[in-house]
CSV table of N, CA, C and O in Angstrom, one decimal:
chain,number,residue,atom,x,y,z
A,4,UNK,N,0.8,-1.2,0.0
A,4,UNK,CA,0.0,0.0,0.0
A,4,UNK,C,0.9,1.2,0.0
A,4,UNK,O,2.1,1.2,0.3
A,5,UNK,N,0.3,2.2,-0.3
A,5,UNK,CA,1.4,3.5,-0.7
A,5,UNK,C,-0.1,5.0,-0.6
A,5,UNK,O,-1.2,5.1,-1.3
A,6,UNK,N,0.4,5.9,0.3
A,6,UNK,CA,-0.2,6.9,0.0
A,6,UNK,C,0.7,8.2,0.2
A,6,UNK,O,1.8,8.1,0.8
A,7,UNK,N,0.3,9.5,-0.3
A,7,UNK,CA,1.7,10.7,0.0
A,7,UNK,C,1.5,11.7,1.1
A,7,UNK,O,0.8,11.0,1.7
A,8,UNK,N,1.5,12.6,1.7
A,8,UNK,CA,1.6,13.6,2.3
A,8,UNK,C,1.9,14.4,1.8
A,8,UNK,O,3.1,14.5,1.4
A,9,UNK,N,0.8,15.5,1.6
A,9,UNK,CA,1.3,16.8,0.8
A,9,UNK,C,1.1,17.7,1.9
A,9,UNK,O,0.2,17.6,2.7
A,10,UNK,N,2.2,18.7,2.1
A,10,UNK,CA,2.0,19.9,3.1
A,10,UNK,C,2.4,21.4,2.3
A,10,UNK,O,3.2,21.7,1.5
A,11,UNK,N,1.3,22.0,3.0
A,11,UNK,CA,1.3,23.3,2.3
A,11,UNK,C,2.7,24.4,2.8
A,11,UNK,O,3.3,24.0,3.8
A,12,UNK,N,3.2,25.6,2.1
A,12,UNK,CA,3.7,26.2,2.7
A,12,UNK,C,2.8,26.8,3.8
A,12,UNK,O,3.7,27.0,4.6
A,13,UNK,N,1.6,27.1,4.4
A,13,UNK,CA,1.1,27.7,5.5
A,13,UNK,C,1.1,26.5,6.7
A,13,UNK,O,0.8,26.9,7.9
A,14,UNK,N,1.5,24.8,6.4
A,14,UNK,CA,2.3,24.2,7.8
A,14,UNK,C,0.9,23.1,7.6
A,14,UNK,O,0.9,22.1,8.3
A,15,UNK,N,-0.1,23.4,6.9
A,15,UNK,CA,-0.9,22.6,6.8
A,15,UNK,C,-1.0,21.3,5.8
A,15,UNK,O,-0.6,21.6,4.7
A,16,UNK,N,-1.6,19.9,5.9
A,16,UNK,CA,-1.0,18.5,5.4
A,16,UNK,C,-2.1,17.9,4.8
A,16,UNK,O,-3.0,18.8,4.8
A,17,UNK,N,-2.4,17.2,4.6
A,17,UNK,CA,-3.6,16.2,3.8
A,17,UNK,C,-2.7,14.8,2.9
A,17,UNK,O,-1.7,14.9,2.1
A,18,UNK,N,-3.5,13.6,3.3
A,18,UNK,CA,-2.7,12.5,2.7
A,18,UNK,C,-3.6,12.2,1.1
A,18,UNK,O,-4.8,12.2,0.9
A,19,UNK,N,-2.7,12.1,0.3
A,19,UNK,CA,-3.6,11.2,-0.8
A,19,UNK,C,-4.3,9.9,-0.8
A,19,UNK,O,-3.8,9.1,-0.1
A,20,UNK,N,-5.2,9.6,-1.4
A,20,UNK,CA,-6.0,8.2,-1.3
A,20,UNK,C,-5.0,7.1,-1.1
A,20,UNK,O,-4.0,7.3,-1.7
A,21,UNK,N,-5.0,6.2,-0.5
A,21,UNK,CA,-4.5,5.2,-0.5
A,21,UNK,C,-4.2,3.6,-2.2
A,21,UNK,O,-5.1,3.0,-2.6
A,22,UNK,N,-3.1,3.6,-2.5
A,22,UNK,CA,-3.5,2.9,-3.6
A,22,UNK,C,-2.9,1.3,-3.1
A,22,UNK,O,-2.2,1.4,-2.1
A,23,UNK,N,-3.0,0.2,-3.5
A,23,UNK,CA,-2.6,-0.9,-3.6
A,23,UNK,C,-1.4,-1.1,-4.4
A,23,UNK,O,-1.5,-0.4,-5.4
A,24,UNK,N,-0.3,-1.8,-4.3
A,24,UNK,CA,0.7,-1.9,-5.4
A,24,UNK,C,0.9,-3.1,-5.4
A,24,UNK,O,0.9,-3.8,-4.4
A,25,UNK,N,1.0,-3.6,-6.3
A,25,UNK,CA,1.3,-5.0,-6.8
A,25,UNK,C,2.9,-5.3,-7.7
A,25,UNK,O,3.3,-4.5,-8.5
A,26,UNK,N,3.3,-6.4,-7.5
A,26,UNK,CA,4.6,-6.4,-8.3
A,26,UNK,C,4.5,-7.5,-9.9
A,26,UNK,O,4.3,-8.7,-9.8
A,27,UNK,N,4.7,-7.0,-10.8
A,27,UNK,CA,4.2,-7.7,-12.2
A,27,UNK,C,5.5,-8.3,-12.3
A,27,UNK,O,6.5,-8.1,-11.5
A,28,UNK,N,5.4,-9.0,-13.4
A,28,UNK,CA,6.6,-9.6,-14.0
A,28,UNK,C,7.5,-10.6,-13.1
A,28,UNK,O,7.1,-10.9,-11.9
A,29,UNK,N,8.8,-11.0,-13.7
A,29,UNK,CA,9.3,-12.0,-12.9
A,29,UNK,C,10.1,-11.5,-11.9
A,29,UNK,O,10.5,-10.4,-11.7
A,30,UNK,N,10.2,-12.4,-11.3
A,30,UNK,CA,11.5,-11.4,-9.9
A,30,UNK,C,12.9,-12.1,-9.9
A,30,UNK,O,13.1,-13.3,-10.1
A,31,UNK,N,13.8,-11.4,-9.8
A,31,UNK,CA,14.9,-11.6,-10.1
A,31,UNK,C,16.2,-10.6,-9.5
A,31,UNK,O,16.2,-9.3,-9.6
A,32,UNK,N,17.1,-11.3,-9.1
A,32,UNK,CA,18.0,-10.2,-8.6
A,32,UNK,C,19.4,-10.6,-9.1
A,32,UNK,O,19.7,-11.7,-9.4
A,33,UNK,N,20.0,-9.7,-9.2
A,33,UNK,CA,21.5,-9.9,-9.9
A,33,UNK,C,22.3,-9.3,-8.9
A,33,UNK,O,22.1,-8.1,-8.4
A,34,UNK,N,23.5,-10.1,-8.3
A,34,UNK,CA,24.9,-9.0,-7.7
A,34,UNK,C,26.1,-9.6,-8.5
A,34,UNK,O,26.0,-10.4,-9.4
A,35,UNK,N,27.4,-9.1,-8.2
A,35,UNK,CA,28.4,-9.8,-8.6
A,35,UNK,C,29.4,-9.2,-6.9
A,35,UNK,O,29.3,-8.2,-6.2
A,36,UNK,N,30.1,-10.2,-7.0
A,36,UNK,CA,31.3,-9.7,-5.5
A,36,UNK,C,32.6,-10.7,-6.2
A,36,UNK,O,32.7,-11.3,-7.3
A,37,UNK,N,33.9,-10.7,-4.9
A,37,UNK,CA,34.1,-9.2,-4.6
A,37,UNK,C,34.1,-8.1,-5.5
A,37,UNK,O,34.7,-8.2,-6.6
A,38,UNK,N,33.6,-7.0,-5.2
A,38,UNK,CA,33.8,-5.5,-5.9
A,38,UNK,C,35.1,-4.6,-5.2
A,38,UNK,O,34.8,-3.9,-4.2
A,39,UNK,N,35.8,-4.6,-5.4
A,39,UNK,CA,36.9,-4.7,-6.9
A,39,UNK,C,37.1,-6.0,-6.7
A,39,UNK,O,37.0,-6.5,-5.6
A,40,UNK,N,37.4,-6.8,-8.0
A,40,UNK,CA,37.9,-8.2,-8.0
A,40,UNK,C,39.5,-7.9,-8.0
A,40,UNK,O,40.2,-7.0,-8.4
A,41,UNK,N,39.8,-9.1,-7.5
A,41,UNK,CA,41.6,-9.2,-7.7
A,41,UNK,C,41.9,-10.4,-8.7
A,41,UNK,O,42.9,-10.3,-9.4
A,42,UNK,N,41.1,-11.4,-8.8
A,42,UNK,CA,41.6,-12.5,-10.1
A,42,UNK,C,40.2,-13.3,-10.4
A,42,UNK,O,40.2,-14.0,-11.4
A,43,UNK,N,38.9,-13.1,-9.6
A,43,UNK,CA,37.6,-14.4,-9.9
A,43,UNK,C,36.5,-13.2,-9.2
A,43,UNK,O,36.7,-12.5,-8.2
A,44,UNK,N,35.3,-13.2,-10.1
A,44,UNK,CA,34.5,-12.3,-9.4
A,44,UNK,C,33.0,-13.9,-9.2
A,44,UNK,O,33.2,-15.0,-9.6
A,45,UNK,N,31.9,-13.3,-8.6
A,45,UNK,CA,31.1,-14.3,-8.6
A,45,UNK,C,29.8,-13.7,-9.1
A,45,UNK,O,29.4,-12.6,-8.5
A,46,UNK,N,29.3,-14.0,-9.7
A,46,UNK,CA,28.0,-13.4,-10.8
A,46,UNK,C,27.0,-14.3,-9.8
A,46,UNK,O,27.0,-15.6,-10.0
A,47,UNK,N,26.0,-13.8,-8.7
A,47,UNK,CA,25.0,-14.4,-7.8
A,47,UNK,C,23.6,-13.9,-8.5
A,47,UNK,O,23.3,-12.7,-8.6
A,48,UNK,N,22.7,-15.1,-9.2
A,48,UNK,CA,21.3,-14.9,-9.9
A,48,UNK,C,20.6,-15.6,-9.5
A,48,UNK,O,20.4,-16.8,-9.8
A,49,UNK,N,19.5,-14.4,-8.5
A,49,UNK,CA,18.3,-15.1,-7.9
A,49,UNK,C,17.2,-14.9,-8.8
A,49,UNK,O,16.8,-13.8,-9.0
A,50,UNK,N,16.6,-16.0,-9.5
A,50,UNK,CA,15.2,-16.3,-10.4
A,50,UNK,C,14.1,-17.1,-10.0
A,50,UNK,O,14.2,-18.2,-9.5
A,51,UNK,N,12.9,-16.2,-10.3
A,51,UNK,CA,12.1,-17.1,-9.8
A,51,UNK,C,11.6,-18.5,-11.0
A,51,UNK,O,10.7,-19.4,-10.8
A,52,UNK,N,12.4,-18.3,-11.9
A,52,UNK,CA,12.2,-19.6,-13.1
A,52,UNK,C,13.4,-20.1,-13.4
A,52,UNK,O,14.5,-19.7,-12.9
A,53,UNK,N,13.2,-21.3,-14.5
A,53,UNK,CA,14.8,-21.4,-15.0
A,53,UNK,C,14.3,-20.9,-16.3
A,53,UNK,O,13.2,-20.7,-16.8
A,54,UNK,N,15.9,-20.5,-16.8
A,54,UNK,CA,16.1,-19.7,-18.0
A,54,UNK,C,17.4,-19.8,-18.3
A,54,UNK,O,18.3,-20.2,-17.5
A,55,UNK,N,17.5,-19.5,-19.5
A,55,UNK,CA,18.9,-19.3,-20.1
A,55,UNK,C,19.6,-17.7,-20.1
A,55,UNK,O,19.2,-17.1,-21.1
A,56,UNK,N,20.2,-17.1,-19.6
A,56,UNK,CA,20.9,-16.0,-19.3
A,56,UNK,C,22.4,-15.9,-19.8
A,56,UNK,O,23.3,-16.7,-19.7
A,57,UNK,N,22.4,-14.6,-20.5
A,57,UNK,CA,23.6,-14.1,-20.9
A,57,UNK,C,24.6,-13.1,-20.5
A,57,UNK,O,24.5,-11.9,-20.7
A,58,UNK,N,25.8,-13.5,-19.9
A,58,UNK,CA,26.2,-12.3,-19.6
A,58,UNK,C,27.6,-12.0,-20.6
A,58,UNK,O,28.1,-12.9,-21.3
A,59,UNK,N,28.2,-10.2,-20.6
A,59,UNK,CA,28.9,-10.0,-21.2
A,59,UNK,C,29.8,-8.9,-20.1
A,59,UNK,O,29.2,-8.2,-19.3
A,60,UNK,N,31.2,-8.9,-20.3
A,60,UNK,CA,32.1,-7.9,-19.6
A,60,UNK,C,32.9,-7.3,-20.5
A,60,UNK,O,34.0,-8.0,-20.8
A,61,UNK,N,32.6,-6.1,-21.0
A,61,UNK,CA,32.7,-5.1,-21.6
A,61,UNK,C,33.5,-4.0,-20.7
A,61,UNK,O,33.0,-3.6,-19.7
A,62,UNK,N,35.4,-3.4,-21.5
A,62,UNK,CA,35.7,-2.5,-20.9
A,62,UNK,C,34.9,-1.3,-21.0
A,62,UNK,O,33.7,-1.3,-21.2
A,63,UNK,N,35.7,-0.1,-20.8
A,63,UNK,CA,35.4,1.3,-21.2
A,63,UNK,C,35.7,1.5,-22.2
A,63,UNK,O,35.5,2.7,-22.5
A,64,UNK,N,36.1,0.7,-23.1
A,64,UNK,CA,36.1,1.3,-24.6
A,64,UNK,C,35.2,0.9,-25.5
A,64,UNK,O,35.2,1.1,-26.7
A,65,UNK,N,34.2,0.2,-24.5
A,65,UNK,CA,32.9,-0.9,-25.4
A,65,UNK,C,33.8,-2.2,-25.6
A,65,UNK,O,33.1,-3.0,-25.0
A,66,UNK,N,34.5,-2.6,-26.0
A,66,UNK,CA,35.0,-4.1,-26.5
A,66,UNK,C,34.6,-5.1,-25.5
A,66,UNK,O,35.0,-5.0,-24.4
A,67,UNK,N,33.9,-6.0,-25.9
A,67,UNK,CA,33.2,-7.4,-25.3
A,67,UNK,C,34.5,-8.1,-24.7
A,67,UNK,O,35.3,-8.7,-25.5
A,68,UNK,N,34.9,-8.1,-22.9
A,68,UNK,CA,36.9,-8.9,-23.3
A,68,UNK,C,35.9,-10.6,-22.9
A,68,UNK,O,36.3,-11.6,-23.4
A,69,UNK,N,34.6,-10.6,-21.9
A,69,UNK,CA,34.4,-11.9,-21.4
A,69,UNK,C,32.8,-12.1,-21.7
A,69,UNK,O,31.9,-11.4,-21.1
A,70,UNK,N,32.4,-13.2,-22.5
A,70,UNK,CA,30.6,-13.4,-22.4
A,70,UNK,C,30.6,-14.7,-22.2
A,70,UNK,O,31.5,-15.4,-22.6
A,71,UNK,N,29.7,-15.0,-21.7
A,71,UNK,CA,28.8,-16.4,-21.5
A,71,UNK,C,27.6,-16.6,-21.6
A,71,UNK,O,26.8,-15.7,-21.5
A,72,UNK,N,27.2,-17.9,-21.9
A,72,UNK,CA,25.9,-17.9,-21.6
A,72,UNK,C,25.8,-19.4,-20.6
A,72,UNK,O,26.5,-20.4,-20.5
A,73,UNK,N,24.7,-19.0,-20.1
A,73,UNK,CA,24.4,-20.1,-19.1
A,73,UNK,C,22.8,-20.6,-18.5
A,73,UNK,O,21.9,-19.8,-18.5
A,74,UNK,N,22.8,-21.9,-18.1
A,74,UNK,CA,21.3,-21.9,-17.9
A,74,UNK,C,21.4,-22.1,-16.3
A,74,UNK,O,22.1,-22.9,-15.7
A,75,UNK,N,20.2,-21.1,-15.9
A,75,UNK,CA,20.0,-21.0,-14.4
A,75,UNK,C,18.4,-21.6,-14.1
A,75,UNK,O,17.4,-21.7,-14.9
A,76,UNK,N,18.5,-21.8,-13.3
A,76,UNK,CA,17.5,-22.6,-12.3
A,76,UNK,C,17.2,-22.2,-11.4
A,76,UNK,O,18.0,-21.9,-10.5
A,77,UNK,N,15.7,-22.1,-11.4
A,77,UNK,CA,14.4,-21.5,-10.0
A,77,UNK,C,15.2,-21.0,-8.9
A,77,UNK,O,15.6,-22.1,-8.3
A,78,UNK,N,15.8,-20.0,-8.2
A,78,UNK,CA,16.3,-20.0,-7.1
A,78,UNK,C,17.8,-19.3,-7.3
A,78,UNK,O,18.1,-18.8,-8.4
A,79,UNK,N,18.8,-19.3,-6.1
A,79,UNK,CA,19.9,-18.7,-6.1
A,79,UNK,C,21.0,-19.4,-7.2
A,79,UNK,O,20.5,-20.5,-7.4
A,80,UNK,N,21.9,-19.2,-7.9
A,80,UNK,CA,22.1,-19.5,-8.8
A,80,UNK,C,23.8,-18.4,-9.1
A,80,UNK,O,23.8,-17.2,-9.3
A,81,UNK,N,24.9,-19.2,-8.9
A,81,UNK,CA,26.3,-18.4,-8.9
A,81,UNK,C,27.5,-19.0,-10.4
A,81,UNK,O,27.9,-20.1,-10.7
A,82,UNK,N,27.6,-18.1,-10.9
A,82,UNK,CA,28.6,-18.1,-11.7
A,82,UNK,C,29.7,-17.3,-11.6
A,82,UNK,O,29.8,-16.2,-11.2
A,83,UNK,N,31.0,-18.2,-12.1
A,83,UNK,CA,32.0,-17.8,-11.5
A,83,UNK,C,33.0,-17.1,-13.0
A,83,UNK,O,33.1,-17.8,-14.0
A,84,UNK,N,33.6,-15.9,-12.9
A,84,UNK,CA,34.2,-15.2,-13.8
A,84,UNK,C,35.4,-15.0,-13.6
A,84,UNK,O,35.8,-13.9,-13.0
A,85,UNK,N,36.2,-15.9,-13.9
A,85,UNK,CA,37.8,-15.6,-13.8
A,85,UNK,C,38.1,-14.3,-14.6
A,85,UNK,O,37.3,-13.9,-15.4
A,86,UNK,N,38.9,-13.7,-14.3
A,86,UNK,CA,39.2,-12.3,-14.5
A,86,UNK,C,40.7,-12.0,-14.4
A,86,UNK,O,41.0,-10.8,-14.4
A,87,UNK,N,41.5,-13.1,-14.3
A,87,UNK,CA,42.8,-13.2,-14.0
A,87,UNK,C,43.6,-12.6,-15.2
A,87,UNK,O,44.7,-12.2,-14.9
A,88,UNK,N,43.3,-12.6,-16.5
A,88,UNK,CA,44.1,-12.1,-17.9
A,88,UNK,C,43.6,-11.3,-18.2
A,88,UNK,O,43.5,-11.3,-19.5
A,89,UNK,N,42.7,-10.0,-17.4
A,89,UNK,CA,42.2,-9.0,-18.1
A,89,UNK,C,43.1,-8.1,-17.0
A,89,UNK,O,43.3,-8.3,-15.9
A,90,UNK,N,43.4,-6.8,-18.0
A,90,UNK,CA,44.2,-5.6,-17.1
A,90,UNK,C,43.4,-4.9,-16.3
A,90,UNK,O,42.2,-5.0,-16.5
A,91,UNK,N,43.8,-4.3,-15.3
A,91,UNK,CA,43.2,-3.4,-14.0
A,91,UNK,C,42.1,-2.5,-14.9
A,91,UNK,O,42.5,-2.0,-16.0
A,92,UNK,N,41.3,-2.4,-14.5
A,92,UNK,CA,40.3,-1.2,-14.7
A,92,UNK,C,39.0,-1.4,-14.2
A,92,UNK,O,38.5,-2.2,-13.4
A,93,UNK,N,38.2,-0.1,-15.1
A,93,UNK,CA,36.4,0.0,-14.6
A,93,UNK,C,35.6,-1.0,-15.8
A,93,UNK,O,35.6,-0.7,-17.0
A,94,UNK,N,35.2,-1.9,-15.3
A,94,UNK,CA,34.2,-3.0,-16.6
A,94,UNK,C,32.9,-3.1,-16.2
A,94,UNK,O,32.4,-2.9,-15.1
A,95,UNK,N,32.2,-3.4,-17.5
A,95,UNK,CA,30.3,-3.2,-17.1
A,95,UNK,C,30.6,-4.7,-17.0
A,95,UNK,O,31.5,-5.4,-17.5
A,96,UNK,N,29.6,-5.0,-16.1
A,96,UNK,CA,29.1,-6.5,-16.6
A,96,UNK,C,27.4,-6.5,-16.7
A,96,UNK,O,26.6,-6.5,-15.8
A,97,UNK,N,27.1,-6.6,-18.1
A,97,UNK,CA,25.5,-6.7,-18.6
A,97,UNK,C,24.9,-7.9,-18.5
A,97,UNK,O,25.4,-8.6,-19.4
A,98,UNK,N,24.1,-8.5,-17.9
A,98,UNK,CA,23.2,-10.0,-17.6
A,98,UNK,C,21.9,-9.5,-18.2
A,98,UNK,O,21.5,-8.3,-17.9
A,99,UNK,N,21.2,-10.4,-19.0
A,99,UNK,CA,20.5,-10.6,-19.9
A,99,UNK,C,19.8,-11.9,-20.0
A,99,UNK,O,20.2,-12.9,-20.5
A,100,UNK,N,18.5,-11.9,-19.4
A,100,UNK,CA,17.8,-12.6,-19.2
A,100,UNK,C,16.3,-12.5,-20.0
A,100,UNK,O,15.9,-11.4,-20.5
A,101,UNK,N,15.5,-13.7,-20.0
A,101,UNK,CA,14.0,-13.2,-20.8
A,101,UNK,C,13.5,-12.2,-20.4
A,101,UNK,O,12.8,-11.5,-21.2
A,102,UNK,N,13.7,-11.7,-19.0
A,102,UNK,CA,12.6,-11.0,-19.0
A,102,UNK,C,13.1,-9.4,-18.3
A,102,UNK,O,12.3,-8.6,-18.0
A,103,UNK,N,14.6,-9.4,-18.1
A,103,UNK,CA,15.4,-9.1,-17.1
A,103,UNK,C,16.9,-8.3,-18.4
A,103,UNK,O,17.2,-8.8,-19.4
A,104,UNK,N,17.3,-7.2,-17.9
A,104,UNK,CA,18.7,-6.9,-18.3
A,104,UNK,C,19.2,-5.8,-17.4
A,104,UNK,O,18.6,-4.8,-17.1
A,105,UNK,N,20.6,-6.4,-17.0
A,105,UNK,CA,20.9,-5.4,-15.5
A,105,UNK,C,22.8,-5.4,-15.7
A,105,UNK,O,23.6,-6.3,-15.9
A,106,UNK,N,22.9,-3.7,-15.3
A,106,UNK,CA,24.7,-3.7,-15.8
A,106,UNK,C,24.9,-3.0,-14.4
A,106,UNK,O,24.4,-2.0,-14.0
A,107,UNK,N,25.9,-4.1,-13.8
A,107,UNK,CA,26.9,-3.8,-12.8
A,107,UNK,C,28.4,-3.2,-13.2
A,107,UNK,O,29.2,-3.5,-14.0
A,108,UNK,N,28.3,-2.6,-12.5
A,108,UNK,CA,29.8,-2.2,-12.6
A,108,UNK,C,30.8,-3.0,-11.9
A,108,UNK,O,30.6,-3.4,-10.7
A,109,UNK,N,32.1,-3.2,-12.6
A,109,UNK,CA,33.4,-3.9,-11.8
A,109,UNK,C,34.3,-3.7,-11.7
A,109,UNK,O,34.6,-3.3,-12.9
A,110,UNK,N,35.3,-3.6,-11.0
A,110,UNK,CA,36.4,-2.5,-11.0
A,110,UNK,C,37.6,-3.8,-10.6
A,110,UNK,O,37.7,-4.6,-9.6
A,111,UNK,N,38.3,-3.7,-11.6
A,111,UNK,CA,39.5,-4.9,-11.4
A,111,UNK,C,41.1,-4.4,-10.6
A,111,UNK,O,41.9,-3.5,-10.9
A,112,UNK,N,41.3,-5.0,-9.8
A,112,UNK,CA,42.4,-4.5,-9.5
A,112,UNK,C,43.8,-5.3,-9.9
A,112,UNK,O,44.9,-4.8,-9.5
């Protein structure tokens, strides 16, 4: 449920109607650790289905250095990204799912 509080500049308040919220679509969460990586990061994907998902690690100059694809299953779900032959810097990592696309940042040390 969600409603707002508006207050006037004269100190005076009134709430808006109350609305219901509901959550659509699939649920899903993405992290990756450690942040900064030193040689293996861990790509952690919570889904509420299985699916096939893509990920890609892309420097700052756009060039793709690491992609995969992989199939994940109902639930917590970890993939592991060696990172040991790429040079120090700031990298996106983009995950790409049916219904889902989410870019973390990774900072290599």
């Amino acid at each position: 449920y969600y409603r707002l509080i508006m207050k006037d500049v004269d100190g005076k308040s009134s709430f808006s109607k109350t609305v219901s919220l509901t959550r659509g679509g699939a649920a899903f969460y993405v992290r990756a650790y450690p942040n900064p990586v030193k040689s293996a990061a861990t790509l952690n994907i919570f889904s509420d289905k299985d699916e096939k998902v893509s990920w890609h690690l892309v420097d700052i100059s756009g060039r793709t250095m690491l992609s995969q694809v992989n199939q994940i299953t109902k639930g917590q779900n970890n993939i592991n990204i060696d990172m040991n032959n790429l040079p120090a810097g700031i990298y996106q990592l983009v995950v790409k799912g049916q219904q889902f696309t989410q870019t973390l940042k990774l900072q290599k040390q």
